[in-house]
mmCIF file of C-alpha atoms and ligand atoms in Angstrom:
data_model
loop_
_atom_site.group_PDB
_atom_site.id
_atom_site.type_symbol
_atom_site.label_atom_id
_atom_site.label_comp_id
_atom_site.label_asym_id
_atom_site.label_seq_id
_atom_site.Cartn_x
_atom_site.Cartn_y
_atom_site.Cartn_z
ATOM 1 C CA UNK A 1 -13.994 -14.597 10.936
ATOM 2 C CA UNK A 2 -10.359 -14.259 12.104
ATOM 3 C CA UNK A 3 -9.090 -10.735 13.382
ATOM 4 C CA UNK A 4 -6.420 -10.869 10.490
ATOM 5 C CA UNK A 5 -6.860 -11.117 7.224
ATOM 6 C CA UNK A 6 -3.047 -12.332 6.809
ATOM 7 C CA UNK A 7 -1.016 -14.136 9.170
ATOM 8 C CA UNK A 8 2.404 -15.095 7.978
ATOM 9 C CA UNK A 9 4.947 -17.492 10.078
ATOM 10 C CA UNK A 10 8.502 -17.393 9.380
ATOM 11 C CA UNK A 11 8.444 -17.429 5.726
ATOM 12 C CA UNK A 12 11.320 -18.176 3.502
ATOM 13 C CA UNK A 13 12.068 -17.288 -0.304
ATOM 14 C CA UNK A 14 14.588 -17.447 -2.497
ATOM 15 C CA UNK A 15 14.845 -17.041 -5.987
ATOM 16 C CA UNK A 16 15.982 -19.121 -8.571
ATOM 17 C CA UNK A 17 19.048 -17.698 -8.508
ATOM 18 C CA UNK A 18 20.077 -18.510 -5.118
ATOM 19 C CA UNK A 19 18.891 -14.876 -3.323
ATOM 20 C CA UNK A 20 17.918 -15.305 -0.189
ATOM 21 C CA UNK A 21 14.571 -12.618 -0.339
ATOM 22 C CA UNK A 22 12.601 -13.643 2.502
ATOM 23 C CA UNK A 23 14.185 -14.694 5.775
ATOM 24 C CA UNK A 24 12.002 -15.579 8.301
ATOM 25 C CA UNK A 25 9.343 -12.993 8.008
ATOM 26 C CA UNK A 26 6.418 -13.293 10.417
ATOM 27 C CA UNK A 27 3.596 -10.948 10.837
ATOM 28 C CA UNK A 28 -0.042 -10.516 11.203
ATOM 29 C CA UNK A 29 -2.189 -7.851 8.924
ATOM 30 C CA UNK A 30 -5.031 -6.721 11.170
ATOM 31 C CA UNK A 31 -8.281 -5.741 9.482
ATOM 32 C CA UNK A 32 -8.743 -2.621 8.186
ATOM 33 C CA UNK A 33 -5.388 -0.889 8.424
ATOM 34 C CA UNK A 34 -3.547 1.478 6.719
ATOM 35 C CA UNK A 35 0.051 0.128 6.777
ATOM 36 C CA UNK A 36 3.076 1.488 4.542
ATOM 37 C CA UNK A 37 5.773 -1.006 4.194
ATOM 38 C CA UNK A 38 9.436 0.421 4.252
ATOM 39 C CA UNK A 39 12.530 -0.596 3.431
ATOM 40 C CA UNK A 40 15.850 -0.158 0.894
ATOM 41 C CA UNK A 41 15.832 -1.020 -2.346
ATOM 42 C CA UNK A 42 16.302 -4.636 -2.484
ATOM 43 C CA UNK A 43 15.197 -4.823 0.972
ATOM 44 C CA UNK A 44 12.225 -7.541 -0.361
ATOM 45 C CA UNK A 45 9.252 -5.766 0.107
ATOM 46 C CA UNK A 46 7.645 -6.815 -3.630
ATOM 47 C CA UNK A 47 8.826 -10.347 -2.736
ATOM 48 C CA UNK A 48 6.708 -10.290 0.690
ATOM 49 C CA UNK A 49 3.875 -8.412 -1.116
ATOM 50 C CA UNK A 50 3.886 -10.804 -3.793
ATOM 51 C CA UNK A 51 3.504 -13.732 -1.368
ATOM 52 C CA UNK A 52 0.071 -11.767 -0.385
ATOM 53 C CA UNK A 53 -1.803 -12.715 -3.798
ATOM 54 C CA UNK A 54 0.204 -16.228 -4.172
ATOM 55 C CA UNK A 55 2.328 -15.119 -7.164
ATOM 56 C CA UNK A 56 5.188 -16.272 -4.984
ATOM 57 C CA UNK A 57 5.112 -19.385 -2.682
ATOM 58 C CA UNK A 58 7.267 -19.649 0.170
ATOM 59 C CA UNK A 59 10.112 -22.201 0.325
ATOM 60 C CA UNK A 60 9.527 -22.681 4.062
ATOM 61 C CA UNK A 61 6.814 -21.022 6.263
ATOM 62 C CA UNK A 62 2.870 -20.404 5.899
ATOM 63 C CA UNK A 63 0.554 -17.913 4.920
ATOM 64 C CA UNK A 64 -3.433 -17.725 6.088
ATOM 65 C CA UNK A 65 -5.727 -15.797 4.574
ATOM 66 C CA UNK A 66 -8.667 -14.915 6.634
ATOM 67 C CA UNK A 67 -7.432 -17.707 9.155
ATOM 68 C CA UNK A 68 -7.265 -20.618 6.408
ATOM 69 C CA UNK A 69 -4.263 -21.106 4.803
ATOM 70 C CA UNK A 70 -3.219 -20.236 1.193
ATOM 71 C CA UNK A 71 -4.252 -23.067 -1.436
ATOM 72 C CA UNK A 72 -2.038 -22.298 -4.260
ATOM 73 C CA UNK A 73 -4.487 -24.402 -7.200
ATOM 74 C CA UNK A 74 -6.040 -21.900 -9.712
ATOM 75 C CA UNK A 75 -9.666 -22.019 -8.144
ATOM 76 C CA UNK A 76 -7.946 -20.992 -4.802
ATOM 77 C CA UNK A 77 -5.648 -18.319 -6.460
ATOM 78 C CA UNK A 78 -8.231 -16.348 -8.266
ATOM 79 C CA UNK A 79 -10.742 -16.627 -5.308
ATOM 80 C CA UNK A 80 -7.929 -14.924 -3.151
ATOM 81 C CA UNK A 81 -7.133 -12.747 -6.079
ATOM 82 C CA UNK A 82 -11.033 -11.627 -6.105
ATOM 83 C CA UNK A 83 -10.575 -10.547 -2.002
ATOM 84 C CA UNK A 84 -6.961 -9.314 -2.450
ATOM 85 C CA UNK A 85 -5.808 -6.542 -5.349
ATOM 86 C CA UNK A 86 -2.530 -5.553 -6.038
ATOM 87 C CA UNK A 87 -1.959 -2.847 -7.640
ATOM 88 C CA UNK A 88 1.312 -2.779 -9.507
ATOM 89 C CA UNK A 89 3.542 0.385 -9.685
ATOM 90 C CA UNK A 90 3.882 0.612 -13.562
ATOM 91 C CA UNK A 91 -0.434 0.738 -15.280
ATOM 92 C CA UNK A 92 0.396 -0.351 -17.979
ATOM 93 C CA UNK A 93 1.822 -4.140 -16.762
ATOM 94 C CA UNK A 94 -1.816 -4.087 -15.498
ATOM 95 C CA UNK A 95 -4.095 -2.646 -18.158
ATOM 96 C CA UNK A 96 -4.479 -4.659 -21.415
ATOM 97 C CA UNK A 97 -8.134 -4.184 -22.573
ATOM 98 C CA UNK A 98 -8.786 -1.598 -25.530
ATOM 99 C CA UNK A 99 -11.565 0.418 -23.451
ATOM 100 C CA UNK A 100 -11.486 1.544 -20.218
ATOM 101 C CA UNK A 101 -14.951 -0.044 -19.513
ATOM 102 C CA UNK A 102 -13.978 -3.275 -21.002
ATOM 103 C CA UNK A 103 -10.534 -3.042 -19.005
ATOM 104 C CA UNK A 104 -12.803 -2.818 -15.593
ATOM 105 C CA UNK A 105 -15.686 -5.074 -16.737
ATOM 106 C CA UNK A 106 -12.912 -7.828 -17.242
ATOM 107 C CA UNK A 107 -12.402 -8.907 -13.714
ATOM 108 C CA UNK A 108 -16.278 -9.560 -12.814
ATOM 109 C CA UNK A 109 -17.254 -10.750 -15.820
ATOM 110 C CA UNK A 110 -14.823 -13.395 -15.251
ATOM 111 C CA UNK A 111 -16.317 -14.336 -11.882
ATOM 112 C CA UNK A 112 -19.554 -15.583 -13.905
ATOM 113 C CA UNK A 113 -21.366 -12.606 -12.683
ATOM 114 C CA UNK A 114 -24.837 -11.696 -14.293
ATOM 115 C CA UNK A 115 -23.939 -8.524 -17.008
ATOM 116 C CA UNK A 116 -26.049 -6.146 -14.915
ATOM 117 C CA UNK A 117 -24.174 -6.795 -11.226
ATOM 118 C CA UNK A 118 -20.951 -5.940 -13.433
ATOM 119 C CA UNK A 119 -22.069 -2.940 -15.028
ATOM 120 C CA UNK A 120 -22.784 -1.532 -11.579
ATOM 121 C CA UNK A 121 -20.068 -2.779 -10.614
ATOM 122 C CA UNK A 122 -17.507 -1.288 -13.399
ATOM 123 C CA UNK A 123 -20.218 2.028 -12.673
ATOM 124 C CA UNK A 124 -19.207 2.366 -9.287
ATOM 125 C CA UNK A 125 -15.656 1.734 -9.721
ATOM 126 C CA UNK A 126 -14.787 4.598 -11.990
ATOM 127 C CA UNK A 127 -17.491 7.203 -10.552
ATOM 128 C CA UNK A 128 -15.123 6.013 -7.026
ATOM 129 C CA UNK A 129 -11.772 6.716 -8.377
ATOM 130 C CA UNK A 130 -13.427 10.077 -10.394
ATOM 131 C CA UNK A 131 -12.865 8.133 -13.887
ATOM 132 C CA UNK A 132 -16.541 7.649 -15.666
ATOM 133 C CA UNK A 133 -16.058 10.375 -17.750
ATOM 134 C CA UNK A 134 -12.884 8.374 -19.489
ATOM 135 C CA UNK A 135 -15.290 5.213 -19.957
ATOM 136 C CA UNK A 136 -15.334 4.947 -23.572
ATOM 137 C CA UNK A 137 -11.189 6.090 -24.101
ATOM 138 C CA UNK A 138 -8.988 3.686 -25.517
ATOM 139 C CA UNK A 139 -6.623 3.069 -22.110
ATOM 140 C CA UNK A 140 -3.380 3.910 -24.038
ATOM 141 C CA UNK A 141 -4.627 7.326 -24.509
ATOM 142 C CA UNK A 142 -4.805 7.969 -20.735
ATOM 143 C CA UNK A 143 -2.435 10.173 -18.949
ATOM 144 C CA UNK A 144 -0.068 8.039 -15.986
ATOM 145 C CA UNK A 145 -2.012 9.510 -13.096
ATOM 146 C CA UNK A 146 -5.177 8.290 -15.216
ATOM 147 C CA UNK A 147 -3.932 4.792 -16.212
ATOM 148 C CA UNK A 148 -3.195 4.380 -12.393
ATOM 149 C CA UNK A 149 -6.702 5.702 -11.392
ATOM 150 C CA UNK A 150 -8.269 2.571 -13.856
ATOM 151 C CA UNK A 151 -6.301 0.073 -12.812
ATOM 152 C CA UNK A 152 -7.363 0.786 -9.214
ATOM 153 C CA UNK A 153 -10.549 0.679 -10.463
ATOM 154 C CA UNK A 154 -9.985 -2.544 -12.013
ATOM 155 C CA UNK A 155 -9.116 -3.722 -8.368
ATOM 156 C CA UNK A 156 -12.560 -1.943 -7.270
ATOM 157 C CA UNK A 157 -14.698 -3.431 -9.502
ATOM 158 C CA UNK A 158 -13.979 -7.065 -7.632
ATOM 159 C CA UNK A 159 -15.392 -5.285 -4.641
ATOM 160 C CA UNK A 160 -11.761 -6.408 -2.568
ATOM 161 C CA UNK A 161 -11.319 -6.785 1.248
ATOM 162 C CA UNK A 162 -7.550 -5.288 0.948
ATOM 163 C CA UNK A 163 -5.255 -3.781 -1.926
ATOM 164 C CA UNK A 164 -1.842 -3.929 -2.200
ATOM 165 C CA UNK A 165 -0.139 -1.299 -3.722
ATOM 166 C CA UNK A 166 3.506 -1.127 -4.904
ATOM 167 C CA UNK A 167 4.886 2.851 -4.677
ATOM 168 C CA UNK A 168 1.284 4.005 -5.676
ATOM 169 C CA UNK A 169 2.115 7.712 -5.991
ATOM 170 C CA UNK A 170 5.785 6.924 -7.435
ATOM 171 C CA UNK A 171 5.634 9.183 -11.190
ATOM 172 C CA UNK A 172 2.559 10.927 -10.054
ATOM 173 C CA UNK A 173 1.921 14.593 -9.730
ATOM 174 C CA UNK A 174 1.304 16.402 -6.285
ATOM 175 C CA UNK A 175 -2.304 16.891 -7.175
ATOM 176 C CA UNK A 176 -2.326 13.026 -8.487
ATOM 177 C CA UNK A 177 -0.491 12.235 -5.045
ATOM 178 C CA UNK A 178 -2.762 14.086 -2.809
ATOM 179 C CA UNK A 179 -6.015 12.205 -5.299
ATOM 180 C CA UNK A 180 -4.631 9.093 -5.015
ATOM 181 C CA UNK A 181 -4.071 9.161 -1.136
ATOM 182 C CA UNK A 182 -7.431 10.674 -0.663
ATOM 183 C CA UNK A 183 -9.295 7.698 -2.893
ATOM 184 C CA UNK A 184 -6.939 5.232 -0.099
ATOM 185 C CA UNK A 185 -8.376 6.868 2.621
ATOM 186 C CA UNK A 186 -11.351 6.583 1.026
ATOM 187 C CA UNK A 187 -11.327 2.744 0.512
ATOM 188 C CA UNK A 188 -10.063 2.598 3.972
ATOM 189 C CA UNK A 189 -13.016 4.230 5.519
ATOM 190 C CA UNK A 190 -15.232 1.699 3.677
ATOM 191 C CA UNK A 191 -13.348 -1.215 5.633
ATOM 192 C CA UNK A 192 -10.820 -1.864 2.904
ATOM 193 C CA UNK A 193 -7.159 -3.072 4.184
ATOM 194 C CA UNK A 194 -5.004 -1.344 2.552
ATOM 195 C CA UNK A 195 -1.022 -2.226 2.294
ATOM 196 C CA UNK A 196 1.468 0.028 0.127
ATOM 197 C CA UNK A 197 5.258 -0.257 -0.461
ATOM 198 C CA UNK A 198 6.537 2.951 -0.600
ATOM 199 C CA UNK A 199 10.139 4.868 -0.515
ATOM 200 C CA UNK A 200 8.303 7.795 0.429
ATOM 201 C CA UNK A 201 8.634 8.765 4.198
ATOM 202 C CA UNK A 202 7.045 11.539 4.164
ATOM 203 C CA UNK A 203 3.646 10.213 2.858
ATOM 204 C CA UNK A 204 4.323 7.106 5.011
ATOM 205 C CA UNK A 205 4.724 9.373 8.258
ATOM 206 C CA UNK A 206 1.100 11.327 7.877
ATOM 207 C CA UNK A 207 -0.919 8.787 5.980
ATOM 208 C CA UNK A 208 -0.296 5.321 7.377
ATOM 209 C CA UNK A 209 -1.549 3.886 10.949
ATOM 210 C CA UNK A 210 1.097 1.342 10.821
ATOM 211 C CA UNK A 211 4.840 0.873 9.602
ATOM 212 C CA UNK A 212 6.127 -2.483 8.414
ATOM 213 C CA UNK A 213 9.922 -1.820 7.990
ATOM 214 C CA UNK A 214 12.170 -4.272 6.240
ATOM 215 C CA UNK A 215 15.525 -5.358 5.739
ATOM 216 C CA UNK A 216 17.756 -7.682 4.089
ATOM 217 C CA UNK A 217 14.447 -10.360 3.550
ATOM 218 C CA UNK A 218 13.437 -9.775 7.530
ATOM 219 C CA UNK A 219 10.990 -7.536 8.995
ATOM 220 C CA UNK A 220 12.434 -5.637 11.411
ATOM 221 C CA UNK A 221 9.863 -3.756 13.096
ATOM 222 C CA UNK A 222 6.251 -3.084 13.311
ATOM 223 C CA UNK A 223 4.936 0.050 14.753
ATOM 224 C CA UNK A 224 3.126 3.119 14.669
ATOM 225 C CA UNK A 225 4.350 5.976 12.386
ATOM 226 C CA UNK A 226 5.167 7.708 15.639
ATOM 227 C CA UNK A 227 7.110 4.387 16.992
ATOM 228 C CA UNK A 228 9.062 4.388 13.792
ATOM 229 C CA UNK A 229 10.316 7.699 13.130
ATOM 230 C CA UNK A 230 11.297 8.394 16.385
ATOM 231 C CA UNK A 231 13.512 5.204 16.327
ATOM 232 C CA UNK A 232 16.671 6.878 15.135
ATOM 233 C CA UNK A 233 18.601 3.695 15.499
ATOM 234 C CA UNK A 234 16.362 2.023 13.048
ATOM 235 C CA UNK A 235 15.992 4.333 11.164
ATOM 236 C CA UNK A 236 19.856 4.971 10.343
ATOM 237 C CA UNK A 237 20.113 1.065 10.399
ATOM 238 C CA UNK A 238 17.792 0.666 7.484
ATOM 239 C CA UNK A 239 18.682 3.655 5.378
ATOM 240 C CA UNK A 240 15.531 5.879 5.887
ATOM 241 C CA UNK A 241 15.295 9.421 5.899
ATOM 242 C CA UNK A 242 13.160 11.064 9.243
ATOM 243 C CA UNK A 243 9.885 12.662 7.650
ATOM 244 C CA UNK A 244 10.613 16.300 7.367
ATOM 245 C CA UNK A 245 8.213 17.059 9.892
ATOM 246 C CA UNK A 246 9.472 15.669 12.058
ATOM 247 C CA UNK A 247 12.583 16.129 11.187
ATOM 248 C CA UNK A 248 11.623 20.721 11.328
ATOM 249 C CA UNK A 249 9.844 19.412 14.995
ATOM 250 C CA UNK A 250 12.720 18.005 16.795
ATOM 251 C CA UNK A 251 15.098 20.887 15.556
ATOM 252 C CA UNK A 252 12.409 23.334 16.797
ATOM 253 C CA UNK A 253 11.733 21.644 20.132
ATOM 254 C CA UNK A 254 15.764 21.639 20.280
ATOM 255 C CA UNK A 255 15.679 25.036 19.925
ATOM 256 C CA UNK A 256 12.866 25.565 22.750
ATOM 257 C CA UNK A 257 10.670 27.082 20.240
ATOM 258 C CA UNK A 258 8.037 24.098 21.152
ATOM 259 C CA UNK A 259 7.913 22.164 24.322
ATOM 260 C CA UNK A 260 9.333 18.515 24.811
ATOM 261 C CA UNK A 261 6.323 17.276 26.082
ATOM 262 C CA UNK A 262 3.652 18.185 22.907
ATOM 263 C CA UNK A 263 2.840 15.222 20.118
ATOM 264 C CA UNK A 264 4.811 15.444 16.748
ATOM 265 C CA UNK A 265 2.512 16.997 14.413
ATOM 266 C CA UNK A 266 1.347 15.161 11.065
ATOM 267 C CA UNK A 267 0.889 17.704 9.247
ATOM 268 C CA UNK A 268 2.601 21.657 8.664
ATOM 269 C CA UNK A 269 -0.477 23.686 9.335
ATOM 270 C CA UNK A 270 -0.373 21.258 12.711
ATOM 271 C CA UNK A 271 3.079 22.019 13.197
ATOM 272 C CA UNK A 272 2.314 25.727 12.428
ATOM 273 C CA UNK A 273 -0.290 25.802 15.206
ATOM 274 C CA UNK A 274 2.000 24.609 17.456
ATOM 275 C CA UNK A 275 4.360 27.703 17.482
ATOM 276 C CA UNK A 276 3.824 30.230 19.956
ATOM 277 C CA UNK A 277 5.076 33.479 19.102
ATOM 278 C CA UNK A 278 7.611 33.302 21.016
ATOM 279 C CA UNK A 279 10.247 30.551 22.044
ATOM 280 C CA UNK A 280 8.315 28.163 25.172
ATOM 281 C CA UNK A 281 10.485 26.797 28.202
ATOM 282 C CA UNK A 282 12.524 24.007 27.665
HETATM 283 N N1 ATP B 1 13.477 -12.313 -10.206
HETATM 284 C C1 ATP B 1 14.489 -12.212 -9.346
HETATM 285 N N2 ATP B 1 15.564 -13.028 -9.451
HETATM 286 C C2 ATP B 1 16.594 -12.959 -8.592
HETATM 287 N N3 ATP B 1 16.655 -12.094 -7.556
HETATM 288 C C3 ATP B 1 15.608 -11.258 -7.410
HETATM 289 C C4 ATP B 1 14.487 -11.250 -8.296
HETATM 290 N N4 ATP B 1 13.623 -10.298 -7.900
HETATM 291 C C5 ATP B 1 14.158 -9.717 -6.814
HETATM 292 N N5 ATP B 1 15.360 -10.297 -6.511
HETATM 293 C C6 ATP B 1 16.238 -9.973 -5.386
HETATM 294 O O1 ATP B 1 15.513 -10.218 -4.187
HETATM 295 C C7 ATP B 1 15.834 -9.217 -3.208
HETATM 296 C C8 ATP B 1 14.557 -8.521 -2.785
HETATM 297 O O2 ATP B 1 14.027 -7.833 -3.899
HETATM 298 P P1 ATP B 1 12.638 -7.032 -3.845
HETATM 299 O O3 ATP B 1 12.333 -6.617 -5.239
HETATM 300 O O4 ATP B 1 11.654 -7.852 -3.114
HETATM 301 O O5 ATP B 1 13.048 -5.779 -2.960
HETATM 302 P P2 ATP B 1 12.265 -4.400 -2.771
HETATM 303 O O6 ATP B 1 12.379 -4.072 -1.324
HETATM 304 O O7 ATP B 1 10.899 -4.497 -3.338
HETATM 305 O O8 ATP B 1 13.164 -3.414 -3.604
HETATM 306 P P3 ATP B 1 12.780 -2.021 -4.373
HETATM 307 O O9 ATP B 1 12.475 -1.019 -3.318
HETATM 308 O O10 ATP B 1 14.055 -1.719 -5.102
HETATM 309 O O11 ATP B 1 11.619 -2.315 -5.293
HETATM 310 C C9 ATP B 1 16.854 -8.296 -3.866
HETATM 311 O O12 ATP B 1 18.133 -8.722 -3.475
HETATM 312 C C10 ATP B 1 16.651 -8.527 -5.362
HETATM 313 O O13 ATP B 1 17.860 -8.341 -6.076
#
């Protein structure tokens, strides 16, 4: 099997209207990553994502999917849409079934499987995301942070190799927030790619191994959080914010409160630790 589950050369979109979306994007999606894509608004980070489950096809350029590349007939599509979920940033443009448990049953049972495998199946997925005891509710009785807890169950239930989430904490809570990037993690650890479109730099910064950043249809840079944040150039050339950890941890170091040559922190009780009680040599 290939290394990378996508590998995308020098795609090009536009849409009907004439806008240019995609301008020569090429990248490769490793296995098993954690990857936040970045970017303005506008910036075409749905459009790429939407190439990822062939919703979109690109006028120019190709896309391979565990090293074959994307057949866009409907057998193809909803075999790649069994490996790939994507998990859109409004539930309820996802959810459509009366109960929750036939909302999550509906994706297996339409792969033929025997009703048994997909009552496990629809089992496991809500006891993962912490949802069995909503099983019987009708889903437009659930709560936001609920809905979006099902439909990544719905996702779960196809037993994916990577989900794509667009903002997947954008309207949520901070205890929502912190439960939804804890079930991520989660999915990660169990060898699940996981890519997510976010505004958020702050939850891009401590939870994702690698940054995608976009703009203007081309991605501009690939790195680690670490790579990205520190790259004030890009960083004022694509409109985002430094993570306010960082952000506190340069200002500090500049202050000779913390030494130049310790790792940015992730996290505050990291940053916390780091102080000494009283300013260190420059
Ligand atoms: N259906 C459409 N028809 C015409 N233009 C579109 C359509 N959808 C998106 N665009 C344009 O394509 C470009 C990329 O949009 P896209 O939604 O991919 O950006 P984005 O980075 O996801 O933005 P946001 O962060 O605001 O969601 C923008 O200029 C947008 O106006």
């Amino acid at each position: 099997m290939s290394d990378h589950i996508f590998q995308m050369q020098d795609l090009y979109f536009y849409y009907p209207d004439g806008t240019p979306a995609l301008q020569g994007v090429s990248c490769n999606i490793a296995r098993n990553k954690k990857i936040a894509l970045l970017g303005a608004n506008g910036a075409g980070k749905s459009t790429f994502l939407l190439h990822l489950i062939g919703i979109l096809q690109p006028a120019r350029g190709n896309i391979r999917f565990n090293g074959l590349p994307l057949q866009y007939d409907r057998d193809s599509l909803i075999r790649l849409r069994s490996k790939v979920g994507y998990v859109f940033q409004d539930p309820d443009s996802q959810l459509f079934s009366a109960s929750v448990w036939q909302e999550v049953s509906f994706g297996p049972m339409n792969l033929g499987l025997p009703k048994q495998i997909v009552a496990n199946r629809v089992a496991d997925a809500l006891q993962a995301t912490g949802t069995f005891h909503l099983k019987d509710k009708p889903t437009h009785f659930l709560s936001f942070g609920q809905k979006k807890l099902i439909s990544i169950a719905d996702i779960l239930a196809m037993q994916p190799e990577m989900i794509i989430f667009d903002e997947p904490t954008a309207f949520l809570d901070p205890r929502y927030t912190r439960r939804i990037l804890d079930l991520l993690d989660n999915l990660n650890q169990q060898g699940i790619s996981i890519i997510m479109a976010t505004h958020d730099v702050d939850k891009a910064y401590q939870w994702a191994d690698t940054v995608f950043v976009m703009k203007e249809g081309r991605l501009v840079k690939i790195g680690s959080p670490a790579e990205i944040f520190s790259d004030d150039d890009l960083l004022q050339a694509t409109s985002l914010e430094k993570p306010l950890i960082l952000s506190i941890f340069r200002q500090l170091q500049q202050a000779g409160y913390i030494s130049h040559r310790l790792a940015p922190p992730k996290q505050l009780d990291e940053l916390i630790a780091l102080l000494p009680g009283r300013p260190a040599a420059r």
